[in-house]
Short mmCIF file of C-alpha atoms and ligand atoms in Angstrom, two decimals:
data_model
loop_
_atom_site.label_atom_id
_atom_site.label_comp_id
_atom_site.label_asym_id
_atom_site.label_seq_id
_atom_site.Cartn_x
_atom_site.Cartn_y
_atom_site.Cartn_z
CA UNK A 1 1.35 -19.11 2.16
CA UNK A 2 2.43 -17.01 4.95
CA UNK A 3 0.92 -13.74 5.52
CA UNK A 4 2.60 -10.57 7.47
CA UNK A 5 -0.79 -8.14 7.86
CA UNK A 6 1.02 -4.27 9.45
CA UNK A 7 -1.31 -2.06 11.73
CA UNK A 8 -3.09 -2.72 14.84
CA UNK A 9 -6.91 -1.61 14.34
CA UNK A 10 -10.47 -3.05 13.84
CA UNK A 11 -9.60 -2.91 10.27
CA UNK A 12 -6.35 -5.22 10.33
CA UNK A 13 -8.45 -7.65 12.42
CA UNK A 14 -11.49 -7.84 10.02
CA UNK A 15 -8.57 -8.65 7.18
CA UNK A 16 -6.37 -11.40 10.20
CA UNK A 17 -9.95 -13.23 10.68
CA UNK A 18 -10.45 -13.50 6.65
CA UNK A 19 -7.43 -14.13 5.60
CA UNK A 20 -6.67 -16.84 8.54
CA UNK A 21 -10.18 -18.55 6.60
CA UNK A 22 -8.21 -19.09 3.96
CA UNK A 23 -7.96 -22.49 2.40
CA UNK A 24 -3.88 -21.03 1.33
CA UNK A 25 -2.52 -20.15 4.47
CA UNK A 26 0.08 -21.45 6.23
CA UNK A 27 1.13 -18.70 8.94
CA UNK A 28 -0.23 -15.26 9.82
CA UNK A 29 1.46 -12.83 11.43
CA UNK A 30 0.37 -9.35 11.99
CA UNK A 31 2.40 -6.17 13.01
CA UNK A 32 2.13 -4.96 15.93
CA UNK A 33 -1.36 -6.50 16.17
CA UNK A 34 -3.64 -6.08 19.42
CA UNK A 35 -5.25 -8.97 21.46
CA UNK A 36 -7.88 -9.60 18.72
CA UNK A 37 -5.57 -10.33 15.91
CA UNK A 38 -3.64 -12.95 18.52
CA UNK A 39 -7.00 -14.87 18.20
CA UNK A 40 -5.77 -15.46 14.27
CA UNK A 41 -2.52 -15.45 14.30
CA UNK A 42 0.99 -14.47 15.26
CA UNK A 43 1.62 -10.81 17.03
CA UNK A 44 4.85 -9.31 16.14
CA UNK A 45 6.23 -6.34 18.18
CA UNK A 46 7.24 -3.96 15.35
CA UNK A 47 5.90 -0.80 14.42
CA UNK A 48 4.24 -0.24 10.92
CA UNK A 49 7.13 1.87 9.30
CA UNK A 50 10.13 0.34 10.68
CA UNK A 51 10.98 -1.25 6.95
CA UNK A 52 14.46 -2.74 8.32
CA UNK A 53 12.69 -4.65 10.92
CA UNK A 54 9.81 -5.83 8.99
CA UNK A 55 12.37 -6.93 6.21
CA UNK A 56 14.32 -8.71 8.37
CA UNK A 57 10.97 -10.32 9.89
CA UNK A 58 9.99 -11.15 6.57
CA UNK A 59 13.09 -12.85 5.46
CA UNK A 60 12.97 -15.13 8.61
CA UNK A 61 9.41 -16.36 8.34
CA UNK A 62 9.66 -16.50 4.59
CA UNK A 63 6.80 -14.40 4.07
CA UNK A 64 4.76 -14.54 1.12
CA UNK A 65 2.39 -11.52 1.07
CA UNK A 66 2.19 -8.11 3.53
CA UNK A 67 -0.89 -6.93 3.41
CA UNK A 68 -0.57 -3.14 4.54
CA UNK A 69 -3.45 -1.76 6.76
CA UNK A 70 -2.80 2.36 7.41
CA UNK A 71 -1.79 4.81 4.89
CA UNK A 72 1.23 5.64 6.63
CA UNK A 73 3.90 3.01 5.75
CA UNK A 74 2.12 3.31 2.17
CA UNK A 75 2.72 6.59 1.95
CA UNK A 76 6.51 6.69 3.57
CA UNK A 77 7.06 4.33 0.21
CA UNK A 78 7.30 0.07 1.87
CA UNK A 79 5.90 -0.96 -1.36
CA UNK A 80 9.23 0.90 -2.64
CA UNK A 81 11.52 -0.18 0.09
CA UNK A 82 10.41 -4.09 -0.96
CA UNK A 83 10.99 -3.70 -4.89
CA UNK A 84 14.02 -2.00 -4.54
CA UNK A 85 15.66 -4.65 -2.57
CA UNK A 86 16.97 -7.64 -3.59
CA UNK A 87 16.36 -10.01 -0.63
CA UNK A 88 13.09 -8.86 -0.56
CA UNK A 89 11.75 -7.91 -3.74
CA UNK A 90 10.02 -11.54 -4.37
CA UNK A 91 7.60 -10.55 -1.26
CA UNK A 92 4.26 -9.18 -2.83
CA UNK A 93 2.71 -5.92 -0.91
CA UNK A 94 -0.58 -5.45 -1.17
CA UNK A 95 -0.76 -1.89 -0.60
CA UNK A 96 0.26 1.33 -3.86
CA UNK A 97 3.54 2.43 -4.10
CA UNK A 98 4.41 5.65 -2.76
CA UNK A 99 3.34 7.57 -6.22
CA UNK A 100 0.31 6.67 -6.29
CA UNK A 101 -0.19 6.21 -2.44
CA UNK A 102 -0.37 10.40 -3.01
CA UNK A 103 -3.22 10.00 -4.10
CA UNK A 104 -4.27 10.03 -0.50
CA UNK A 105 -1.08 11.63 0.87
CA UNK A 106 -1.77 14.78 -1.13
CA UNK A 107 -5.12 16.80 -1.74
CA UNK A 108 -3.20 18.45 -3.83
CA UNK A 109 -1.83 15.78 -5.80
CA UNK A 110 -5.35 14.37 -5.75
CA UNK A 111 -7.42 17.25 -6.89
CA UNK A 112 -4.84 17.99 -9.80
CA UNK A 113 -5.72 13.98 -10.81
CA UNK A 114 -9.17 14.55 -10.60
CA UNK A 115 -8.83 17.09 -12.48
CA UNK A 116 -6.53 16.23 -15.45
CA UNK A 117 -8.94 13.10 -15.82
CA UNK A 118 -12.13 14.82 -15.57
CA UNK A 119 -13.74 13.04 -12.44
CA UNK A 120 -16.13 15.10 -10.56
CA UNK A 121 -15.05 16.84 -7.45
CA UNK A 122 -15.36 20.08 -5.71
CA UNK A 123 -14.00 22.81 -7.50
CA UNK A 124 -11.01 24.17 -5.57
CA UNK A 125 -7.24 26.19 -5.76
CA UNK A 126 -4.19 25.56 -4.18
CA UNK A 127 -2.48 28.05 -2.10
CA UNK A 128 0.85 28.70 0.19
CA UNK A 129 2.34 31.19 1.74
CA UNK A 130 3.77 32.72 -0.95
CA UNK A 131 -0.13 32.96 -2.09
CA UNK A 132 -1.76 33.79 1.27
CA UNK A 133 -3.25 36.69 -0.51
CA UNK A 134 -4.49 34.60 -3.94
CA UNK A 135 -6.71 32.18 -0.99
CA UNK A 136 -8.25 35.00 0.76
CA UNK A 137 -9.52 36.36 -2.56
CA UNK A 138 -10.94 32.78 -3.03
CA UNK A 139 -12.44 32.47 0.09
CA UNK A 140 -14.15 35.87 -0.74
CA UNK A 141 -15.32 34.60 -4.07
CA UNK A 142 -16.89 31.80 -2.05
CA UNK A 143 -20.04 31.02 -0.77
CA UNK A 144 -20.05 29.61 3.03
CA UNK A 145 -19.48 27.14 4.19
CA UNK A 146 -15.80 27.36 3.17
CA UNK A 147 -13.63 23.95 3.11
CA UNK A 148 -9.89 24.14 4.14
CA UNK A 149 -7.68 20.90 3.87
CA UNK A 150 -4.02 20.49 4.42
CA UNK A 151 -2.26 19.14 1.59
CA UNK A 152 -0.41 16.32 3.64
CA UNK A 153 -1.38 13.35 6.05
CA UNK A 154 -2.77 15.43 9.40
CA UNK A 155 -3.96 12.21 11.38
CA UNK A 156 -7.45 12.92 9.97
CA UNK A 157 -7.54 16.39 11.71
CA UNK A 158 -6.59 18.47 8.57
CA UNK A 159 -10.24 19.61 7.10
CA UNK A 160 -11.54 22.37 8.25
CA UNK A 161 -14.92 23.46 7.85
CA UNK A 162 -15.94 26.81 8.89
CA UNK A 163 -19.17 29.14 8.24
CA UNK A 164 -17.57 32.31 8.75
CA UNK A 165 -15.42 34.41 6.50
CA UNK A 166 -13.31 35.70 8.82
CA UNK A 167 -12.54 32.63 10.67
CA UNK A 168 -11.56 31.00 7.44
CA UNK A 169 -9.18 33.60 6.34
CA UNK A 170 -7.53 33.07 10.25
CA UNK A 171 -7.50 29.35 9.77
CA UNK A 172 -5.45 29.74 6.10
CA UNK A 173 -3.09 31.98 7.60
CA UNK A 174 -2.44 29.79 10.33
CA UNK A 175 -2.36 26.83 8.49
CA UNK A 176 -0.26 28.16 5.90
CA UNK A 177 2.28 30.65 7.88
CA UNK A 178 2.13 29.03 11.33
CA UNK A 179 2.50 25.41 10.63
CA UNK A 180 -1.17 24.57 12.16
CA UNK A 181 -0.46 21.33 11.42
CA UNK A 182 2.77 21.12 10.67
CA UNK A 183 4.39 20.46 7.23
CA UNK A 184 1.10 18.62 6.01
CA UNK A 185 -0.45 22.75 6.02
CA UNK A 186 2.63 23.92 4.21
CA UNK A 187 -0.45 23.87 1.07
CA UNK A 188 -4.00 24.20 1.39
CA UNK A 189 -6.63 23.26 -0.66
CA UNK A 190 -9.32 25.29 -0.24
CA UNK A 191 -12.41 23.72 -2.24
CA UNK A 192 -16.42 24.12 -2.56
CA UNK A 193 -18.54 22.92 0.03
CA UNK A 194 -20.81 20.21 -1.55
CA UNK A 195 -23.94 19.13 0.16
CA UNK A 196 -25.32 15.64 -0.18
CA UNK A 197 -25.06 12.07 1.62
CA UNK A 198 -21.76 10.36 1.95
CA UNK A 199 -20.47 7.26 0.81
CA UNK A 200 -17.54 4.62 0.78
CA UNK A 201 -16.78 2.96 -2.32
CA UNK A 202 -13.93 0.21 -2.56
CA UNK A 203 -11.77 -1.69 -5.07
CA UNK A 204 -9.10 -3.42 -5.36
CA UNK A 205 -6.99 -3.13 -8.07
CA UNK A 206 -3.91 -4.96 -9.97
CA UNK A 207 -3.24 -1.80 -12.11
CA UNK A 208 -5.05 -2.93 -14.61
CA UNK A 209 -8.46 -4.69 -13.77
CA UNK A 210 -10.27 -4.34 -10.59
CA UNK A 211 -13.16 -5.29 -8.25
CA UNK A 212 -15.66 -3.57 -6.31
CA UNK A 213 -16.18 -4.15 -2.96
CA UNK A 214 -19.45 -3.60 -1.39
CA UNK A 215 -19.95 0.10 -0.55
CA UNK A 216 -20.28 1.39 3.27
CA UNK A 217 -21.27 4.10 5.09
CA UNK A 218 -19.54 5.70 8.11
CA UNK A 219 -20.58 7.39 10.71
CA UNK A 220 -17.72 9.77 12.16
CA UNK A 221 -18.89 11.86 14.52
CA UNK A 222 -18.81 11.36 18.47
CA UNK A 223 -22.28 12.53 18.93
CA UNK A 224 -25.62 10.83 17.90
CA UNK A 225 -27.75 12.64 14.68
CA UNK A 226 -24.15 13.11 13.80
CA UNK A 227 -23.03 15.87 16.45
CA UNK A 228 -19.76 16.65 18.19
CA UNK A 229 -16.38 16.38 17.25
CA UNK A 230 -15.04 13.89 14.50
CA UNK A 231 -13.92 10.43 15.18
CA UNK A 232 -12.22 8.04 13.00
CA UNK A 233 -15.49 6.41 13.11
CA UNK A 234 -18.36 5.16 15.14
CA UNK A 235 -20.14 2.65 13.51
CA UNK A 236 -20.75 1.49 9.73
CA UNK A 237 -23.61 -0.02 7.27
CA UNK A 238 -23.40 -2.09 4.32
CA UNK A 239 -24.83 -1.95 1.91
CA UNK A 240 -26.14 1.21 1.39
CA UNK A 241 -29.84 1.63 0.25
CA UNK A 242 -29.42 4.60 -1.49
CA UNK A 243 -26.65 3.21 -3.45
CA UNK A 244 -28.85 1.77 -5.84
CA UNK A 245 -27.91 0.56 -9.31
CA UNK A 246 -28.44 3.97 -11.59
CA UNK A 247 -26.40 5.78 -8.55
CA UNK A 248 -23.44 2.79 -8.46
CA UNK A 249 -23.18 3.06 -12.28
CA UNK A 250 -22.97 6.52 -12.07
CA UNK A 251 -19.98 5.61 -9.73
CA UNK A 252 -18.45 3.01 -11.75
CA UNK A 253 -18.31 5.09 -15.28
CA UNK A 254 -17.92 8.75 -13.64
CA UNK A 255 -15.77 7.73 -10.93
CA UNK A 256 -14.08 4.15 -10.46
CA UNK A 257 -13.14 3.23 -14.37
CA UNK A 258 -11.44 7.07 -14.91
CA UNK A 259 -9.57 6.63 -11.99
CA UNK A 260 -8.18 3.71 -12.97
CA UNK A 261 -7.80 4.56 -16.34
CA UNK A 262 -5.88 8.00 -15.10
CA UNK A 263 -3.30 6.19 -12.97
CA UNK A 264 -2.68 3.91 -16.16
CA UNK A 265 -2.58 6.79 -18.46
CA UNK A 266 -0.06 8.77 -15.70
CA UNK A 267 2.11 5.71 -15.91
CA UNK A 268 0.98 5.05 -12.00
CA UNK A 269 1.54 1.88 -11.21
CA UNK A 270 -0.73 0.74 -8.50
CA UNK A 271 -1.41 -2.71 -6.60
CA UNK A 272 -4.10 -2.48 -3.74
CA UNK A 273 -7.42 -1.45 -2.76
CA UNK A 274 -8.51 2.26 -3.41
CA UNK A 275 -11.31 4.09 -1.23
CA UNK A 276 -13.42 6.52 -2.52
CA UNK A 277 -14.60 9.00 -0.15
CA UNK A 278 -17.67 10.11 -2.12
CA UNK A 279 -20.35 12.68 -1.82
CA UNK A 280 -23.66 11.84 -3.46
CA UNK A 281 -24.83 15.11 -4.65
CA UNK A 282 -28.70 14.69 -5.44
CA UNK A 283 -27.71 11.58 -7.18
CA UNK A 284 -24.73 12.28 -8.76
CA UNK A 285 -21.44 11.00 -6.91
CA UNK A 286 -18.21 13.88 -6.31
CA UNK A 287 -15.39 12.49 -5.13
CA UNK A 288 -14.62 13.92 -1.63
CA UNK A 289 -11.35 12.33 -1.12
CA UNK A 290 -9.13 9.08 -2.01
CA UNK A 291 -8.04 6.96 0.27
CA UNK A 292 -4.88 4.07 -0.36
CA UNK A 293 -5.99 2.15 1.82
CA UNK A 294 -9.38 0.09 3.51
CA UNK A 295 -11.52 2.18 5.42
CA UNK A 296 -12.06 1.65 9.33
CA UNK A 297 -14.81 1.04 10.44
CA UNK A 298 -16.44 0.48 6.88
CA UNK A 299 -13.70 -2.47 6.44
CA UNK A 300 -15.63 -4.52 9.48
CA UNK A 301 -18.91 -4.68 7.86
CA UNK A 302 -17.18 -5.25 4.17
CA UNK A 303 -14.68 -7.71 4.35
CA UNK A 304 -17.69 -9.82 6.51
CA UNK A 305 -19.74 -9.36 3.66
CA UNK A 306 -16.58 -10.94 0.92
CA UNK A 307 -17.21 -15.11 0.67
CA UNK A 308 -14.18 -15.45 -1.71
CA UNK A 309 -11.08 -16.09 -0.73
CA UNK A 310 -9.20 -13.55 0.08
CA UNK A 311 -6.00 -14.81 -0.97
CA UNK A 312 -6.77 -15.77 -4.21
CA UNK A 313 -7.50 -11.61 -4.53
CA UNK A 314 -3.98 -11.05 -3.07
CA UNK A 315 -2.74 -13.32 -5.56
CA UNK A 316 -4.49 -11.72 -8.11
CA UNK A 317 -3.40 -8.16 -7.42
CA UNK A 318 0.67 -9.71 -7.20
CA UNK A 319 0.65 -11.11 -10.23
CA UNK A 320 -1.84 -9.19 -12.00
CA UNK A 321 -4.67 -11.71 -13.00
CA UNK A 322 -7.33 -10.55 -10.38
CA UNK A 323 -9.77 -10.14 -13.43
CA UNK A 324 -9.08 -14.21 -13.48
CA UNK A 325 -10.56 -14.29 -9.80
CA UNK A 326 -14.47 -14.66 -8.73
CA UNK A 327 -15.87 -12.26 -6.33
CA UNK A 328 -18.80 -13.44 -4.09
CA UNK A 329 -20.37 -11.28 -1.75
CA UNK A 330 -23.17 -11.86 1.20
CA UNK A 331 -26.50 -10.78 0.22
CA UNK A 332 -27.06 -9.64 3.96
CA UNK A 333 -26.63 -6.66 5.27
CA UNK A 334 -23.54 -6.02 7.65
CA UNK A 335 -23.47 -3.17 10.74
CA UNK A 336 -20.99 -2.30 13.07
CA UNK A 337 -21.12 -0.15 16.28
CA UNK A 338 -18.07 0.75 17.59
CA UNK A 339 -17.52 0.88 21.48
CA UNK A 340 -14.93 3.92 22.48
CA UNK A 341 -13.16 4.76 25.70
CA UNK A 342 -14.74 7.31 27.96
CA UNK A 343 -13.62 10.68 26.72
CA UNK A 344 -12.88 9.72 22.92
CA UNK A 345 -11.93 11.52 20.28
CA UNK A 346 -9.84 14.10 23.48
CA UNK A 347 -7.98 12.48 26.57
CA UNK A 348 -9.31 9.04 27.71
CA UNK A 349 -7.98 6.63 29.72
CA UNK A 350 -6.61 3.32 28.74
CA UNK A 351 -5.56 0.15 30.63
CA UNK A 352 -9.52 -0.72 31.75
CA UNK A 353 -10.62 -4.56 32.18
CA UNK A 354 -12.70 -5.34 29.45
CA UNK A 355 -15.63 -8.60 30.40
CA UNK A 356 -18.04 -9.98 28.53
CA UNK A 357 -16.09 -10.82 25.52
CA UNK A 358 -16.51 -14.44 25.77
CA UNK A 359 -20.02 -14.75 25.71
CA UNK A 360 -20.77 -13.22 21.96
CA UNK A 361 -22.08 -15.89 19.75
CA UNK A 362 -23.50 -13.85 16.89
CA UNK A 363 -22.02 -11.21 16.79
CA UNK A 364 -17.99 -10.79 15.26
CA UNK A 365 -15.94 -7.99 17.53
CA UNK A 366 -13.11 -6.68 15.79
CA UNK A 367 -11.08 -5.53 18.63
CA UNK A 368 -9.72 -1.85 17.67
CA UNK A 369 -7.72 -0.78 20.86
CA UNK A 370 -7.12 -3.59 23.24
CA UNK A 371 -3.85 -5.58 24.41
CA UNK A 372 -3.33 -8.69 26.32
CA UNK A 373 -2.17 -8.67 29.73
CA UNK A 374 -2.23 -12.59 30.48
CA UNK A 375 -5.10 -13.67 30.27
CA UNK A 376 -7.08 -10.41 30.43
CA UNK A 377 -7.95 -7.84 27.82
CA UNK A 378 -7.39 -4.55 28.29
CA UNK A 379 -8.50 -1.19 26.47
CA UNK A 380 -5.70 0.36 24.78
CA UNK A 381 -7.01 2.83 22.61
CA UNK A 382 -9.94 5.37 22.22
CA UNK A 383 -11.57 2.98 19.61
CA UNK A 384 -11.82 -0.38 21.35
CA UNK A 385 -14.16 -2.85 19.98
CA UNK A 386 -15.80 -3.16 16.45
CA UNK A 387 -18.82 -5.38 17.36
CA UNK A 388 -20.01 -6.25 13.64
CA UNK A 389 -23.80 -8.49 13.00
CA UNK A 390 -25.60 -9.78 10.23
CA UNK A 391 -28.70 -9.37 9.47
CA UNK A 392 -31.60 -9.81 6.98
CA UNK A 393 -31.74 -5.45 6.93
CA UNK A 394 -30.59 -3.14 8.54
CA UNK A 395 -32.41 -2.60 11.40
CA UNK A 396 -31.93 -6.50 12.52
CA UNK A 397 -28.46 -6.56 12.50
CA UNK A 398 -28.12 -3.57 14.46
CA UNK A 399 -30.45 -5.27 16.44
CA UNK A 400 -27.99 -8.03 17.49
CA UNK A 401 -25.03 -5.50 17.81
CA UNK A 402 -26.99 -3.70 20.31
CA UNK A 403 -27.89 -6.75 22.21
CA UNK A 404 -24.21 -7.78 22.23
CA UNK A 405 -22.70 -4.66 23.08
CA UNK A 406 -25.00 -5.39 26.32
CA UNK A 407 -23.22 -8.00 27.28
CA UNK A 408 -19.40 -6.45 27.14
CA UNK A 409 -18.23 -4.06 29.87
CA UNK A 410 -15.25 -1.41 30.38
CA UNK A 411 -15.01 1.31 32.45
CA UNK A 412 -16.63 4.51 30.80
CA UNK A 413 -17.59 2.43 27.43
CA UNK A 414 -19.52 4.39 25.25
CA UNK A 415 -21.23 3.99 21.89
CA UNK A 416 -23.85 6.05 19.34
CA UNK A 417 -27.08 4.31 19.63
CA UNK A 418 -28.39 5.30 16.34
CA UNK A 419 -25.86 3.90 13.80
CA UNK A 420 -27.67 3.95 10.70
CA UNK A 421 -30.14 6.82 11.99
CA UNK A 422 -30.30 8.25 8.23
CA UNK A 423 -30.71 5.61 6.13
CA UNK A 424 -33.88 4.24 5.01
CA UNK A 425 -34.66 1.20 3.93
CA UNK A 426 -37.67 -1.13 2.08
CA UNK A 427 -39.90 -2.58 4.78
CA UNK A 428 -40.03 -6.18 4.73
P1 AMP B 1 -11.53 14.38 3.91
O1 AMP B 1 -10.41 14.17 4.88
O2 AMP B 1 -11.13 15.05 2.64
O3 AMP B 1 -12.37 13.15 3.72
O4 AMP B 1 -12.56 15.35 4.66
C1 AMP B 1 -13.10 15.02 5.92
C2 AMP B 1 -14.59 15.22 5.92
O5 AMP B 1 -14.90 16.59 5.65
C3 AMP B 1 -15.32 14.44 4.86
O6 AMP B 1 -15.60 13.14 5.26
C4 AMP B 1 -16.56 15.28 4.68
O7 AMP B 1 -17.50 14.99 5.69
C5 AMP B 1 -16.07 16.67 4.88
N1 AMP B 1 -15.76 17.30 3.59
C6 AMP B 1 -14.57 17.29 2.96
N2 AMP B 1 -14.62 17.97 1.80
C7 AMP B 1 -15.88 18.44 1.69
C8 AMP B 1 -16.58 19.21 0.71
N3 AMP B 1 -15.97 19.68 -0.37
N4 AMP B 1 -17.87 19.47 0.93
C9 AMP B 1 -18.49 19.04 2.03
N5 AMP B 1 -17.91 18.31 3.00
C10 AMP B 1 -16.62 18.00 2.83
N1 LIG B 2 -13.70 5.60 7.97
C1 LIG B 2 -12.95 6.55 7.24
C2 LIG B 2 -11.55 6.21 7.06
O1 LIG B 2 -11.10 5.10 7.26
O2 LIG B 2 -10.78 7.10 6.67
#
């Protein structure tokens, strides 16, 4: 089988690495890539939303399966583009159709969902301009902290979460009448604040049946005890103690099999893995957000953690028989600490030497932001290496991240120490 995987993050090598495993591949490209994915396969200059070129890419290499990595080209519609084409339609996408891809490219669209099929969530309205009045008279009804999201895709910038009245009722009117951030603010959700411990849940779905992925936790901000400004993450655990079987039940019969159900019921058709974004709200899981797509960095400690082939999942999904296919997961736990460029999540710099990457044995490091430049690799982005252990807990395989991490140098690295900080686990 040949394999086109789009995007160019820690996430799209975790799935490059698995996928090249597999006993059914024949090529692998991915698109663009960085100079971690070269290690499995093929790099192919072509960004993740240029449909012509990745159809004509497709058609040369005969490819068999595109596995999509970011929401974007999800939510622009590629899974579309490919059915509604001819040449192209035979190609399977792993990755929802641009319906049900809403489900992440609209909080709106999401909440209303949520809503409609009784799944809990934060209780919320929708406002726009024409309603700038209707959300301050929310806000007032309120109590802080108040929670402001932009309807549409804002780069992971568009939630807002402020403790003061008067701040929030700025921020609406900005969002709303001054295109804060752009059209994605032309509706805001304004919703509850709930307080609890967050989670990442995963499946992958055919439309029909589906199976869970281990569950992750993410730790997105800059700072350690979870201070500073947000990232797109720092570091990741799976599993997650907490997540115990009463809580991932909960999950399964409040949150996972109504989800599905809804999209079925809504005549949504949808073929990929869905992330829930949960809260767990003294024990009982909201649903904080959906994503379309695998989570980064929780995808480098779960797709480690998968022993199945992957393939045979893609298979499933394309021609709907996944609940045909065995699942096997690693009993061990899997951590990842992400090392970021001096300066990340504002300006960095890019285009440092990075050393030290040839002498990890046991650890895996995703590479996030690097390139090639013969035979050296350079940082490229503010995320730059996923460096992802095993380990009997916790506490050990952040143990052999650490001591890896060590061993790798760039200019003005930088990494939380205390991934995992809030989680406890059984002594053993
Ligand atoms: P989202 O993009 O919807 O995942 O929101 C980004 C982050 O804001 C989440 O990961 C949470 O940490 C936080 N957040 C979003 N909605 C809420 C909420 N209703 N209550 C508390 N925190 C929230
Ligand atoms: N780690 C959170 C995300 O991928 O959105």
């Amino acid at each position: 089988m040949n394999v086109l995987v789009l995007g160019s993050g820690g996430r799209e090598h975790a799935f490059a690495w698995k996928i090249a495993q597999s006993s059914q591949i024949d090529k692998l490209f991915i698109a663009p890539g960085n100079a971690g994915t070269a290690q499995e396969g093929t790099n192919v200059d072509l960004a993740v939303d240029d449909f012509d070129g990745i159809k004509a890419f497709c058609l040369q290499e005969k490819i068999d399966f595109v596995f999509v990595g970011p929401e974007l080209p999800l939510v622009k519609g590629i899974h579309d583009f490919f059915l509604g084409d001819e040449e192209i339609k035979h190609i399977s996408i792993i990755g929802p159709n641009k319906e049900a891809a809403q489900l992440e490219g609209s909080k709106d669209f999401s909440k209303r969902f949520m809503k409609r099929h009784n799944i809990p969530t934060a209780k919320y309205q929708t406002f726009t301009k024409e309603t700038l009045d209707e959300g301050y008279a929310f806000l007032e009804s309120l109590k802080p902290p108040f929670v402001l999201k932009a309807d549409g895709l804002a780069a992971g910038k568009g939630v807002l979460i402020l403790d003061n009245l008067e701040e929030a009722k700025n921020e609406l009117k900005s969002m709303l009448t001054e295109s804060k951030f752009g059209a994605a603010s032309n509706q805001v959700v304004i919703e509850e604040f709930l307080k609890g411990i967050e989670l990442s849940v995963f499946v992958i779905t055919d439309g029909t049946s589906y199976k869970k992925l281990p569950e992750a936790k993410d730790y997105k901000r800059i700072g350690e005890g979870d201070t500073g400004l947000n990232t797109g993450g720092m570091g990741a655990v799976s599993p997650v103690p907490f997540a115990n079987q009463a809580f991932m039940d909960k999950v399964e019969n409040q949150v996972i099999i109504p989800t599905i159900k809804g999209l079925k019921k809504d005549g949504i058709d949808y073929q990929g893995f869905i992330f829930f974004g949960l809260m767990n709200v003294k024990n009982d899981p909201f649903v904080i957000e959906y994503n379309c797509r695998m989570g980064d960095p929780e995808t480098e400690v779960v797709i480690p953690r998968l022993k199945s082939d992957i393939l045979e999942l893609f298979e499933g999904v394309a021609t709907r028989t996944l609940s045909e296919r065995d699942v096997e997961f690693d009993d061990r736990t899997a951590t990842t600490v992400m090392m970021v460029s001096g300066g990340y999540p504002e300006a960095y710099e890019k285009e440092k030497s990075i050393t030290g990457l040839t002498g990890i044995h046991d650890s895996l490091v995703f590479h996030a932001g690097t390139k090639k430049d013969g035979p050296t690799v350079l940082t490229a982005g503010g995320r730059v290496l996923a460096v992802t252990s095993y380990g009997k807990n916790k506490d050990k395989a952040l143990k052999t991240s650490y001591e890896n991490i060590e061993k790798i140098n760039f200019e003005g690295a930088y990494y939380r120490k205390d991934i995992g900080f809030d989680i406890k686990e059984e002594e053993d």
